[in-house]
Coordinates of C-alpha atoms and ligand atoms in Angstrom, one line a residue:
X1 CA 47.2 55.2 -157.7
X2 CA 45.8 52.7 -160.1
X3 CA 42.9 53.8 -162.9
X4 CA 41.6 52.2 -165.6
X5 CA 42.6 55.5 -167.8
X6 CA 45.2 58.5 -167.3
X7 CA 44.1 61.4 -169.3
X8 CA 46.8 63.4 -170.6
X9 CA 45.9 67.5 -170.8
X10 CA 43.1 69.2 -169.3
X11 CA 42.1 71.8 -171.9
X12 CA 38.8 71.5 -173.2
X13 CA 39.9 68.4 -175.5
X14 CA 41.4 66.2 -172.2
X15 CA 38.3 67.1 -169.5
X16 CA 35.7 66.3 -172.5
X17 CA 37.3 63.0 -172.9
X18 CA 37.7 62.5 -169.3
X19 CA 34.1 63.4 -168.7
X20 CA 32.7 60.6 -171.4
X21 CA 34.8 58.1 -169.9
X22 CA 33.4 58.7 -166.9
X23 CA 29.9 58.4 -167.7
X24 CA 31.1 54.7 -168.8
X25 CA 31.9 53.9 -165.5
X26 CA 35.7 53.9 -165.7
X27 CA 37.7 55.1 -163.2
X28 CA 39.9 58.0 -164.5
X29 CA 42.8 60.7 -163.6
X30 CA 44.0 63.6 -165.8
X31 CA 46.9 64.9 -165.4
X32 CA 48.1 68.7 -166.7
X33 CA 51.0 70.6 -165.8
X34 CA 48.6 73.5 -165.1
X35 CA 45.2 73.9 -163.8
X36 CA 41.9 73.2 -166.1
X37 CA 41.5 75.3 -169.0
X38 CA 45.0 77.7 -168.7
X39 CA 45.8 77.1 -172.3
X40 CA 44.9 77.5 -175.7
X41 CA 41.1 76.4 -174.1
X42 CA 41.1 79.4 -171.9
X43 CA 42.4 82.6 -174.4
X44 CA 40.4 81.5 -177.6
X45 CA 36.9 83.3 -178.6
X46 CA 34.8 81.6 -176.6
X47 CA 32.3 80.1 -179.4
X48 CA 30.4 77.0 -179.8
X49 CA 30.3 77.1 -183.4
X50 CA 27.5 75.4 -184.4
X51 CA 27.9 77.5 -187.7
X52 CA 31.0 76.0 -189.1
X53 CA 30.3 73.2 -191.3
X54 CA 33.2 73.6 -193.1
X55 CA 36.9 73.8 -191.9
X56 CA 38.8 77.0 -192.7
X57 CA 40.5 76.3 -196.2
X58 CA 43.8 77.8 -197.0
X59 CA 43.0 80.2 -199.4
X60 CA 43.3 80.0 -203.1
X61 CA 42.5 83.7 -204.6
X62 CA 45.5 84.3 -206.3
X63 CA 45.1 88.3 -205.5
X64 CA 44.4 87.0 -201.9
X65 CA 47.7 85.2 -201.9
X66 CA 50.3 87.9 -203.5
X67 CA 48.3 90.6 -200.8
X68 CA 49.4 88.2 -198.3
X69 CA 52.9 87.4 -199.4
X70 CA 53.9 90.9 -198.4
X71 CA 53.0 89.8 -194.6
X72 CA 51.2 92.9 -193.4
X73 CA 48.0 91.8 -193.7
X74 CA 45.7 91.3 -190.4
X75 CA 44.2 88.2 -191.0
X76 CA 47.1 85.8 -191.9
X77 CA 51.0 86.7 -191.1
X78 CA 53.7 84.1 -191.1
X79 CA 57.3 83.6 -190.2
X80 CA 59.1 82.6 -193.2
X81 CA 61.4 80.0 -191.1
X82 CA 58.4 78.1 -189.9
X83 CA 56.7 78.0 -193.4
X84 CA 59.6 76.4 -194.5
X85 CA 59.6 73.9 -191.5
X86 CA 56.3 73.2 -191.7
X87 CA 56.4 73.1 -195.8
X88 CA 55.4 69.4 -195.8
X89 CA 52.0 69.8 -194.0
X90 CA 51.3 73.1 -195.1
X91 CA 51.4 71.4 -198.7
X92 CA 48.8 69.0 -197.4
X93 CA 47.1 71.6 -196.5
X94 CA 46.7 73.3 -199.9
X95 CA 46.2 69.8 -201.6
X96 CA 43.6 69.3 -199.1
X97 CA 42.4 73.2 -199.9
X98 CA 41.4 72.4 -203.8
X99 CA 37.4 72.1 -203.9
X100 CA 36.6 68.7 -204.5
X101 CA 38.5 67.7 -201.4
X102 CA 37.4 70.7 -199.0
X103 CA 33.6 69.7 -200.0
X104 CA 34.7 65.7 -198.8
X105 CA 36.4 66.9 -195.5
X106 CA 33.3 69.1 -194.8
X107 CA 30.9 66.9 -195.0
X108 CA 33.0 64.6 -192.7
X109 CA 33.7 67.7 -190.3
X110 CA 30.0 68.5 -190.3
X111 CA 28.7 65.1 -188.6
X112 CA 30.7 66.1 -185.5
X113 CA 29.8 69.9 -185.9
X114 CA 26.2 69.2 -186.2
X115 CA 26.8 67.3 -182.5
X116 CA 28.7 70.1 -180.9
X117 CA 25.9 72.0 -179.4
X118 CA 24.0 69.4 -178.1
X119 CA 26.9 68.3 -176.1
X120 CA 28.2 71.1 -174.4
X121 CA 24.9 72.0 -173.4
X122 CA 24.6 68.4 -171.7
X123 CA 27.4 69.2 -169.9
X124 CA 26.8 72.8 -169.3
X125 CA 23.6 71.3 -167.8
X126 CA 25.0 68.9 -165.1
X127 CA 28.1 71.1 -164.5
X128 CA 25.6 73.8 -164.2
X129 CA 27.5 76.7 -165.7
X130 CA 24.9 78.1 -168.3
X131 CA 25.3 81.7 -166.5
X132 CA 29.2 81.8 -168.9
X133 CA 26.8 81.8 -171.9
X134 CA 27.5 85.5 -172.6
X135 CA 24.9 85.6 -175.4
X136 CA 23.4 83.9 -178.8
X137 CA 25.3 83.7 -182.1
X138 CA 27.7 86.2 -183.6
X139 CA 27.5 89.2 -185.9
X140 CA 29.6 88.8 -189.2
X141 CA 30.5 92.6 -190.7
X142 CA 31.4 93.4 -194.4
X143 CA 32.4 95.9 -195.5
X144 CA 31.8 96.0 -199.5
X145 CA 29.3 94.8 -201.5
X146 CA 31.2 91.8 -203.1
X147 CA 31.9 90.5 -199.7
X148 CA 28.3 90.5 -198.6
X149 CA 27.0 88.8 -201.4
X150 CA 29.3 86.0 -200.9
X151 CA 28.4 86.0 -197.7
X152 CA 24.7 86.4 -197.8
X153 CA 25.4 83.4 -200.8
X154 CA 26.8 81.2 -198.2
X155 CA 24.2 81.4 -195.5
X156 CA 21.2 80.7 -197.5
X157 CA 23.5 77.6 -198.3
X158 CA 24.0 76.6 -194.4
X159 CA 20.4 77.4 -194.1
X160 CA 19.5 74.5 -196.6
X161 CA 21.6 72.6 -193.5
X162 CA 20.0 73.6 -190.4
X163 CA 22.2 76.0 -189.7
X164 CA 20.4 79.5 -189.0
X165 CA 20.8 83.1 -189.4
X166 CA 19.6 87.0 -189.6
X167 CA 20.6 89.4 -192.4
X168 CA 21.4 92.3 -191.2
X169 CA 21.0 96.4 -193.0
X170 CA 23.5 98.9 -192.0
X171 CA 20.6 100.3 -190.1
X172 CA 19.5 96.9 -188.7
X173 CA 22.9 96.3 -186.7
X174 CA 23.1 100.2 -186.0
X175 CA 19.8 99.0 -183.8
X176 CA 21.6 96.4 -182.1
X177 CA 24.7 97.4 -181.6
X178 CA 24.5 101.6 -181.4
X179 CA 28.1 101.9 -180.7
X180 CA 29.3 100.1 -183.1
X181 CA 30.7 103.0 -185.8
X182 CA 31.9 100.2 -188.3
X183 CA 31.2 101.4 -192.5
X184 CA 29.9 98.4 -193.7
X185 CA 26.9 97.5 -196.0
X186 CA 25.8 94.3 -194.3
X187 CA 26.0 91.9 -191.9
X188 CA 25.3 88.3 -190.8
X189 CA 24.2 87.4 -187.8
X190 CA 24.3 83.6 -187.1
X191 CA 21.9 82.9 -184.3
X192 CA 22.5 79.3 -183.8
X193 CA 25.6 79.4 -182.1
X194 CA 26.6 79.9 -177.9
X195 CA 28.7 82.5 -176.9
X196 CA 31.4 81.9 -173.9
X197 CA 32.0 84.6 -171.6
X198 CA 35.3 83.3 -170.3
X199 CA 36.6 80.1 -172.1
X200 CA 38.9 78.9 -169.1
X201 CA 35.9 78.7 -166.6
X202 CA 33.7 76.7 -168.9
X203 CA 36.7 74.1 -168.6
X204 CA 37.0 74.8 -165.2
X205 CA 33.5 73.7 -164.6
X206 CA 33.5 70.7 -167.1
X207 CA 36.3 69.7 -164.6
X208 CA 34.8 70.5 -161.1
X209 CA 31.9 68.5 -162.3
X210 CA 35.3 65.5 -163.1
X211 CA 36.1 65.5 -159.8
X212 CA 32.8 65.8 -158.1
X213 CA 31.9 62.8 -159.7
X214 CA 35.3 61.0 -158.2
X215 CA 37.4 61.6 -161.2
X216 CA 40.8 63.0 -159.8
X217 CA 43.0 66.1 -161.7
X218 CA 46.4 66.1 -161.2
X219 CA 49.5 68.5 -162.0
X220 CA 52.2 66.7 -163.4
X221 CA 54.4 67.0 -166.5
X222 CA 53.3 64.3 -169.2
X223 CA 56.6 63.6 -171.0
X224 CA 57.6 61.4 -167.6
X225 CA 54.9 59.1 -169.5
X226 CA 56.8 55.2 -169.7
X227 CA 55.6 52.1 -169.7
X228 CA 55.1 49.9 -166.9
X229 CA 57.1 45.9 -166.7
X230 CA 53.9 45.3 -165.9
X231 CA 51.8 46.4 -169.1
X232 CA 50.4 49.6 -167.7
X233 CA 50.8 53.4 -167.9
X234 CA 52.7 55.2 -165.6
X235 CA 53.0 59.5 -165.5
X236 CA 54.6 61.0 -162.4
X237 CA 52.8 63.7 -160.9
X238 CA 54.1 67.2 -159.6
X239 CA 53.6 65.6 -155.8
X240 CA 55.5 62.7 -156.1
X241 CA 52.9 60.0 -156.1
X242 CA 52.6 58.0 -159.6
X243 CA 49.5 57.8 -161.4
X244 CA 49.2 54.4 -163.1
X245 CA 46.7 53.2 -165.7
X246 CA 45.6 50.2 -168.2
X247 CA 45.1 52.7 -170.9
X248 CA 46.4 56.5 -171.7
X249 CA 44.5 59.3 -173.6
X250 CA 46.9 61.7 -175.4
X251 CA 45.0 65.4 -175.6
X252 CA 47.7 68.4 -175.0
X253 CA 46.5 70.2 -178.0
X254 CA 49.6 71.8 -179.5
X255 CA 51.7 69.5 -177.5
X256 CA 50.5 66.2 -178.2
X257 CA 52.7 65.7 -181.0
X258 CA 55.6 66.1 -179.1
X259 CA 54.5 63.0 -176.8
X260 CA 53.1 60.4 -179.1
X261 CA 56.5 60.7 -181.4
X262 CA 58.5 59.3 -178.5
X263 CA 56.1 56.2 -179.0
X264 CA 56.8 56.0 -182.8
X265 CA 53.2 58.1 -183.9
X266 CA 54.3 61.3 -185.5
X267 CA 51.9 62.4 -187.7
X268 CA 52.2 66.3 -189.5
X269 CA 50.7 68.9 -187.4
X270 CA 51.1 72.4 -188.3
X271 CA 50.4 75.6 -185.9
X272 CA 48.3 79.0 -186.6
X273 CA 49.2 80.9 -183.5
X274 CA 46.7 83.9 -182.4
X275 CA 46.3 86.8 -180.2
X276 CA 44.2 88.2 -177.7
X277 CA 44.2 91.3 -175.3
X278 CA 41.4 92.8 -172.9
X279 CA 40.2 96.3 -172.6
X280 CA 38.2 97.8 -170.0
X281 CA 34.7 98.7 -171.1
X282 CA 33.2 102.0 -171.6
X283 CA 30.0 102.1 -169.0
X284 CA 27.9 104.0 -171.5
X285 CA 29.4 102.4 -174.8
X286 CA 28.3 98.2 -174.0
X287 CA 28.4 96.1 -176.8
X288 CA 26.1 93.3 -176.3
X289 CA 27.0 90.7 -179.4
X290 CA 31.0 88.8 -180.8
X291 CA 31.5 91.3 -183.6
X292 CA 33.5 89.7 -186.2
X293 CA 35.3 92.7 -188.4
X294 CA 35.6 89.7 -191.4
X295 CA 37.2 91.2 -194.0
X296 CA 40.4 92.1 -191.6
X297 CA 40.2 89.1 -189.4
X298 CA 39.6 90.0 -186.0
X299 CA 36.8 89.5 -183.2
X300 CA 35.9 91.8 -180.3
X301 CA 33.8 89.7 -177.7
X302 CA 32.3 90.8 -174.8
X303 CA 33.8 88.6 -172.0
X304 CA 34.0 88.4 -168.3
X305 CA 37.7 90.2 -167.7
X306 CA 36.9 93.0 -170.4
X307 CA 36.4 93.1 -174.5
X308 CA 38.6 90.3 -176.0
X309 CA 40.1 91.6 -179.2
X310 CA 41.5 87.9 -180.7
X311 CA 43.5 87.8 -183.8
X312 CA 44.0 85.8 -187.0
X313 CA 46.1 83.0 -187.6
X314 CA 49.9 83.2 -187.5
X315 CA 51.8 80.6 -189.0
X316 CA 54.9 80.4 -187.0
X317 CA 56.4 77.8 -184.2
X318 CA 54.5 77.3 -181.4
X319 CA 57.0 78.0 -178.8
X320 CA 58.7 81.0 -181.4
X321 CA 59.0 84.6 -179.0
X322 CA 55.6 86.2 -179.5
X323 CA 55.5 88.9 -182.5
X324 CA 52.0 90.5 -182.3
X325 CA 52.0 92.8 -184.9
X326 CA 48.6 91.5 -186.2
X327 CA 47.4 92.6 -182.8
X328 CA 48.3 96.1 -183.2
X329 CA 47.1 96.2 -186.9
X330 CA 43.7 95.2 -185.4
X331 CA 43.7 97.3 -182.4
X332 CA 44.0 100.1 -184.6
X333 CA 41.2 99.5 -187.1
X334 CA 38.9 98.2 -184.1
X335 CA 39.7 101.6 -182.2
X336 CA 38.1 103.3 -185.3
X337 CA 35.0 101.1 -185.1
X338 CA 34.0 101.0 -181.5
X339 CA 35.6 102.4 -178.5
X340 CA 37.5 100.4 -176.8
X341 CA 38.9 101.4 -173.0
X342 CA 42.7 101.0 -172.0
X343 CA 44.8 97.8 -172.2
X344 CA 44.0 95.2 -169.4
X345 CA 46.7 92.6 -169.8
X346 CA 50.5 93.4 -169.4
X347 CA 51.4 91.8 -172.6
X348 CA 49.3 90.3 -175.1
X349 CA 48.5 86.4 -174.6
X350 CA 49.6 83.8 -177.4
X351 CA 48.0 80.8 -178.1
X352 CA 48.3 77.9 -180.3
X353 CA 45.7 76.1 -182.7
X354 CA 46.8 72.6 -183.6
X355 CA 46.4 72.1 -187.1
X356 CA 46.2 69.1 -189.2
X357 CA 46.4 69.0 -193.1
X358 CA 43.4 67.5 -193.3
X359 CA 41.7 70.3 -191.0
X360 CA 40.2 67.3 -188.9
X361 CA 41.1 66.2 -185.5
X362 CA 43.0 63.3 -185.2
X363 CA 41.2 60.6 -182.8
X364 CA 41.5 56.7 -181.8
X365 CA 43.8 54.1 -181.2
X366 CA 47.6 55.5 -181.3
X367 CA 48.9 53.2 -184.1
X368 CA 51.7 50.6 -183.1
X369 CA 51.0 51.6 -179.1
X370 CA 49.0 49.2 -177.1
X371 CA 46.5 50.7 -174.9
X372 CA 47.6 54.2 -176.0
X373 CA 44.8 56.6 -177.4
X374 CA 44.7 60.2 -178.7
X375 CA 42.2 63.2 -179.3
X376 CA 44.0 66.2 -180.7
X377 CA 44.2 68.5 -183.4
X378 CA 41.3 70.2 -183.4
X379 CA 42.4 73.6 -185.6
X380 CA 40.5 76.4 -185.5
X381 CA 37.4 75.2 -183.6
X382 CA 38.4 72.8 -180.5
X383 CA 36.6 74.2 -177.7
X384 CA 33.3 73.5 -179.9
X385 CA 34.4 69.9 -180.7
X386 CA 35.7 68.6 -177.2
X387 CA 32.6 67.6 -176.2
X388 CA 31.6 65.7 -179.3
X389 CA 35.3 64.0 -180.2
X390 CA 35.3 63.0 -176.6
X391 CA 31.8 61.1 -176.8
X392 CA 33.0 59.4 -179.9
X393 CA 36.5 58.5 -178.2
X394 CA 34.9 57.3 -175.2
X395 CA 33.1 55.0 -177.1
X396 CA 35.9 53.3 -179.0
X397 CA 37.5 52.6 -176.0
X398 CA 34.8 50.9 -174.6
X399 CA 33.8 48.9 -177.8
X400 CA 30.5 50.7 -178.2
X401 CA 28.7 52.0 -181.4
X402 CA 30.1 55.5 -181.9
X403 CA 27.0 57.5 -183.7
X404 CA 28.8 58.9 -186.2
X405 CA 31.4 57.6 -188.7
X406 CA 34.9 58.1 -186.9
X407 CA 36.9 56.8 -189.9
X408 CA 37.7 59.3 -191.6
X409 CA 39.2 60.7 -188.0
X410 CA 41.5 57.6 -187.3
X411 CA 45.1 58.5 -186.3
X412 CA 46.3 55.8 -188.9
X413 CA 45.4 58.2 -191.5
X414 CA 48.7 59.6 -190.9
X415 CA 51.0 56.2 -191.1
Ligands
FAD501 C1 42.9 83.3 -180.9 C2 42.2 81.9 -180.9 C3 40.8 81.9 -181.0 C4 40.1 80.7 -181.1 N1 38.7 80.8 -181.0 C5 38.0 79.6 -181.0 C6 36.6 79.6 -180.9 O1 35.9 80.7 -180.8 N2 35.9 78.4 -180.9 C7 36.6 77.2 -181.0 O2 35.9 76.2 -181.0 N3 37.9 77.2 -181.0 C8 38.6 78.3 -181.0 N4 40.0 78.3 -181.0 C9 40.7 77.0 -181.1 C10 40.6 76.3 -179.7 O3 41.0 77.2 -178.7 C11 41.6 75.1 -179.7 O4 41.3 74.2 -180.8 C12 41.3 74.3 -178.4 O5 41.4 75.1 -177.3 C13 42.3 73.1 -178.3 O6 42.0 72.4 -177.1 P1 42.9 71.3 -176.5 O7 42.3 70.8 -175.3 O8 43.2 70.4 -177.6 O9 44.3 72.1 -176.2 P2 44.7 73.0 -174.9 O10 43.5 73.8 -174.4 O11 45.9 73.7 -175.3 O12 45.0 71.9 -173.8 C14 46.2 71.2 -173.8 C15 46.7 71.0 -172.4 O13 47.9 70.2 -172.4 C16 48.7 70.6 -171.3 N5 50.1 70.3 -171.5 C17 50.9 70.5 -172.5 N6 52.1 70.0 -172.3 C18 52.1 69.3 -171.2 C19 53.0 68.5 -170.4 N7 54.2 68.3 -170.8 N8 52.6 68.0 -169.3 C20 51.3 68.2 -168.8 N9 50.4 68.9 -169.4 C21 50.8 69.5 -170.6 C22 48.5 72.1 -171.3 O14 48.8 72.7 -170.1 C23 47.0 72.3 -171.7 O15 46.2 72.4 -170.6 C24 40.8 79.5 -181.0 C25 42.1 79.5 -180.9 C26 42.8 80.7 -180.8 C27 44.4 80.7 -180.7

């Protein structure tokens, strides 16, 4: 089966990519081990977040960094082995942290940002699957007054950006959320940003609409990936056929890594892991908006299979045994705040964000691989930047005028 490009993952990354290739008129397969949208695209919070114009710094505060040394804290936790294994890009990471630099990367990160609405609602058009928009914007909570003010400080500052939002009273949110019980003495509410009701089926549909418009998915384990005598691609799928292509498209999030170093490109991604677990809903207790409890790190969201509790970030090894004591920290403050129903999952679900030190996804041309391209790395927000990084992609490969500058994206950033 011959294509002019194999896409490799279908998480919200791969079928964004795949869709934009598409619409160039190329003739495309992905291939996934799973179905659409099983991964780290389907267990995330579900927003579009139009919101962030920066990337989530590592954090400088000294007193916020001896609080977390002690690792009981419910936004950050670590495993001390995988600091130490990821020491060299966590370092980048804090180099890339000090505020000269996190204002340059932000104002890179926000041209693609300022994108991601418009094209998820494109697709969410055609693939017609606006009824998983679950609602409008999210609700920020603090909880003391030196929190708010920095918060309230920052939002007048996105609003000089476009980016817009509701302050909130104690009494204001008590009106829009009454059973929310949480002591705080503000909120945000950022109104500018969609709301996913289940993560996975917004893939899903991005990929029905794929393979209604002739594009093929395939299951199939992307480490058989090899080059061809004859020039090309080659990935063998799970039902023995081999999918073969002039050009390859590297997106398996928290994976991708993993492949491209086989082909010499290993640049230094690092992983925050997180948490989520369902609870039934109370029929007379709804809560109608993504509640973000922000000074302990934790959403509750509203979503198709129950309210989503989803946790901080974890730095640890992706494929390390799951350790979801930030979970249970969060379930027991959120318990206090609104009242959640019993536990729906058997175990909590783990997921991995792929982090780069430069908190900016890595797209383009794999360096030193002919024909080989990549999109990965997307951090904390990749289900809002598929869309977007896959328009841009799309149009490197097919020579046209990407409408933003890519550069300071470029995989060779990294050699
Ligand atoms: C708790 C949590 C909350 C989050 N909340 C948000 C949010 O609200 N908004 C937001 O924008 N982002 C959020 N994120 C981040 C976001 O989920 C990720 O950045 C995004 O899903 C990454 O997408 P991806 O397509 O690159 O990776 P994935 O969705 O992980 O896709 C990679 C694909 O590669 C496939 N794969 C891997 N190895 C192989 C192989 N050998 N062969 C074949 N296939 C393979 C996998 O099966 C998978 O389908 C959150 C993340 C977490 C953990």
């Amino acid at each position: 089966m011959k294509h002019d490009v194999i896409v490799l993952g279908a998480g919200m990354v791969g079928i964004s990519c795949a869709l934009h290739l598409q619409r160039k008129g190329l003739s495309v397969a992905v291939l996934d081990r799973r179905a659409p949208g099983q991964e780290t695209s389907f267990g995330n919070a579900g927003m579009i977040q139009r919101e962030t114009i920066a990337p989530l710094e590592f954090p400088r505060d000294p007193a916020f960094l001896f609080s977390a040394l002690w690792n009981r804290r419910v936004d950050v936790q670590y495993h001390p082995g995988a600091v130490l294994r990821s020491l060299k890009p966590l370092l980048g990471y804090w180099r890339n942290s000090a505020p000269a630099r996190h204002r340059q990367i932000s104002s890179e990160y926000e041209t693609l940002i300022a994108l991601s609405l418009e094209t998820h609602t494109e697709f969410m058009r055609q693939a017609q699957a606006k009824h998983l928009i679950g609602g409008t914007g999210y609700v920020s909570v603090f909880r003391t007054e030196r929190a708010l003010h920095k918060a309230f400080k920052l939002a007048d500052a996105h609003a000089a950006r476009g980016v817009q939002h509701v302050k909130l009273t104690p009494t204001q949110l008590a009106d829009m959320e009454p059973s929310l019980s949480i002591p705080c003495v503000g909120a945000v509410h950022w109104t500018d940003l969609l709301a996913i009701n289940d993560p996975g089926a917004l893939v899903q549909a991005y990929a029905t609409l794929f393979e209604r418009q002739g594009g093929q998915v395939q299951t199939g384990d992307a480490m058989t990936l090899r080059r061809s005598a004859g020039d090309t691609w080659q990935v063998q799928a799970d039902d023995g056929s081999v999918l073969e292509g002039q050009r390859v498209v590297v997106a398996l999030g928290p994976w991708s890594v993993e492949l491209t170093a086989r082909f010499g490109y290993a640049p230094p991604m690092f992983i925050k892991r997180g948490y989520h677990m369902h609870y039934a809903p109370l029929a007379d207790r709804p809560l109608h908006h993504w509640i973000a409890d922000a000074q302990n790190g934790y959403l509750i969201c509203p979503m198709a299979q129950g309210l989503r509790l989803t946790t901080g970030a974890e730095l640890a090894d992706r494929d390390a045994a799951p350790t979801p004591r930030q979970l249970a920290q969060a379930e027991a403050i959120a318990q206090q705040v609104f009242p959640l129903g019993k536990r729906l999952d058997a175990r909590p679900w783990v997921g991995a964000r792929p982090c780069m030190p430069d908190m900016k996804a890595v797209f383009g041309a794999v360096p030193g691989q002919p024909a080989m391209w990549c999109n990965f790395g997307h951090g904390h927000q990749g289900f809002t930047l598929g869309p977007i990084t896959g328009e841009l992609l799309a149009a490197l490969m097919t020579g046209a005028q990407p409408r933003v500058n890519v550069q300071p994206f470029a995989p060779t950033r990294f050699v």
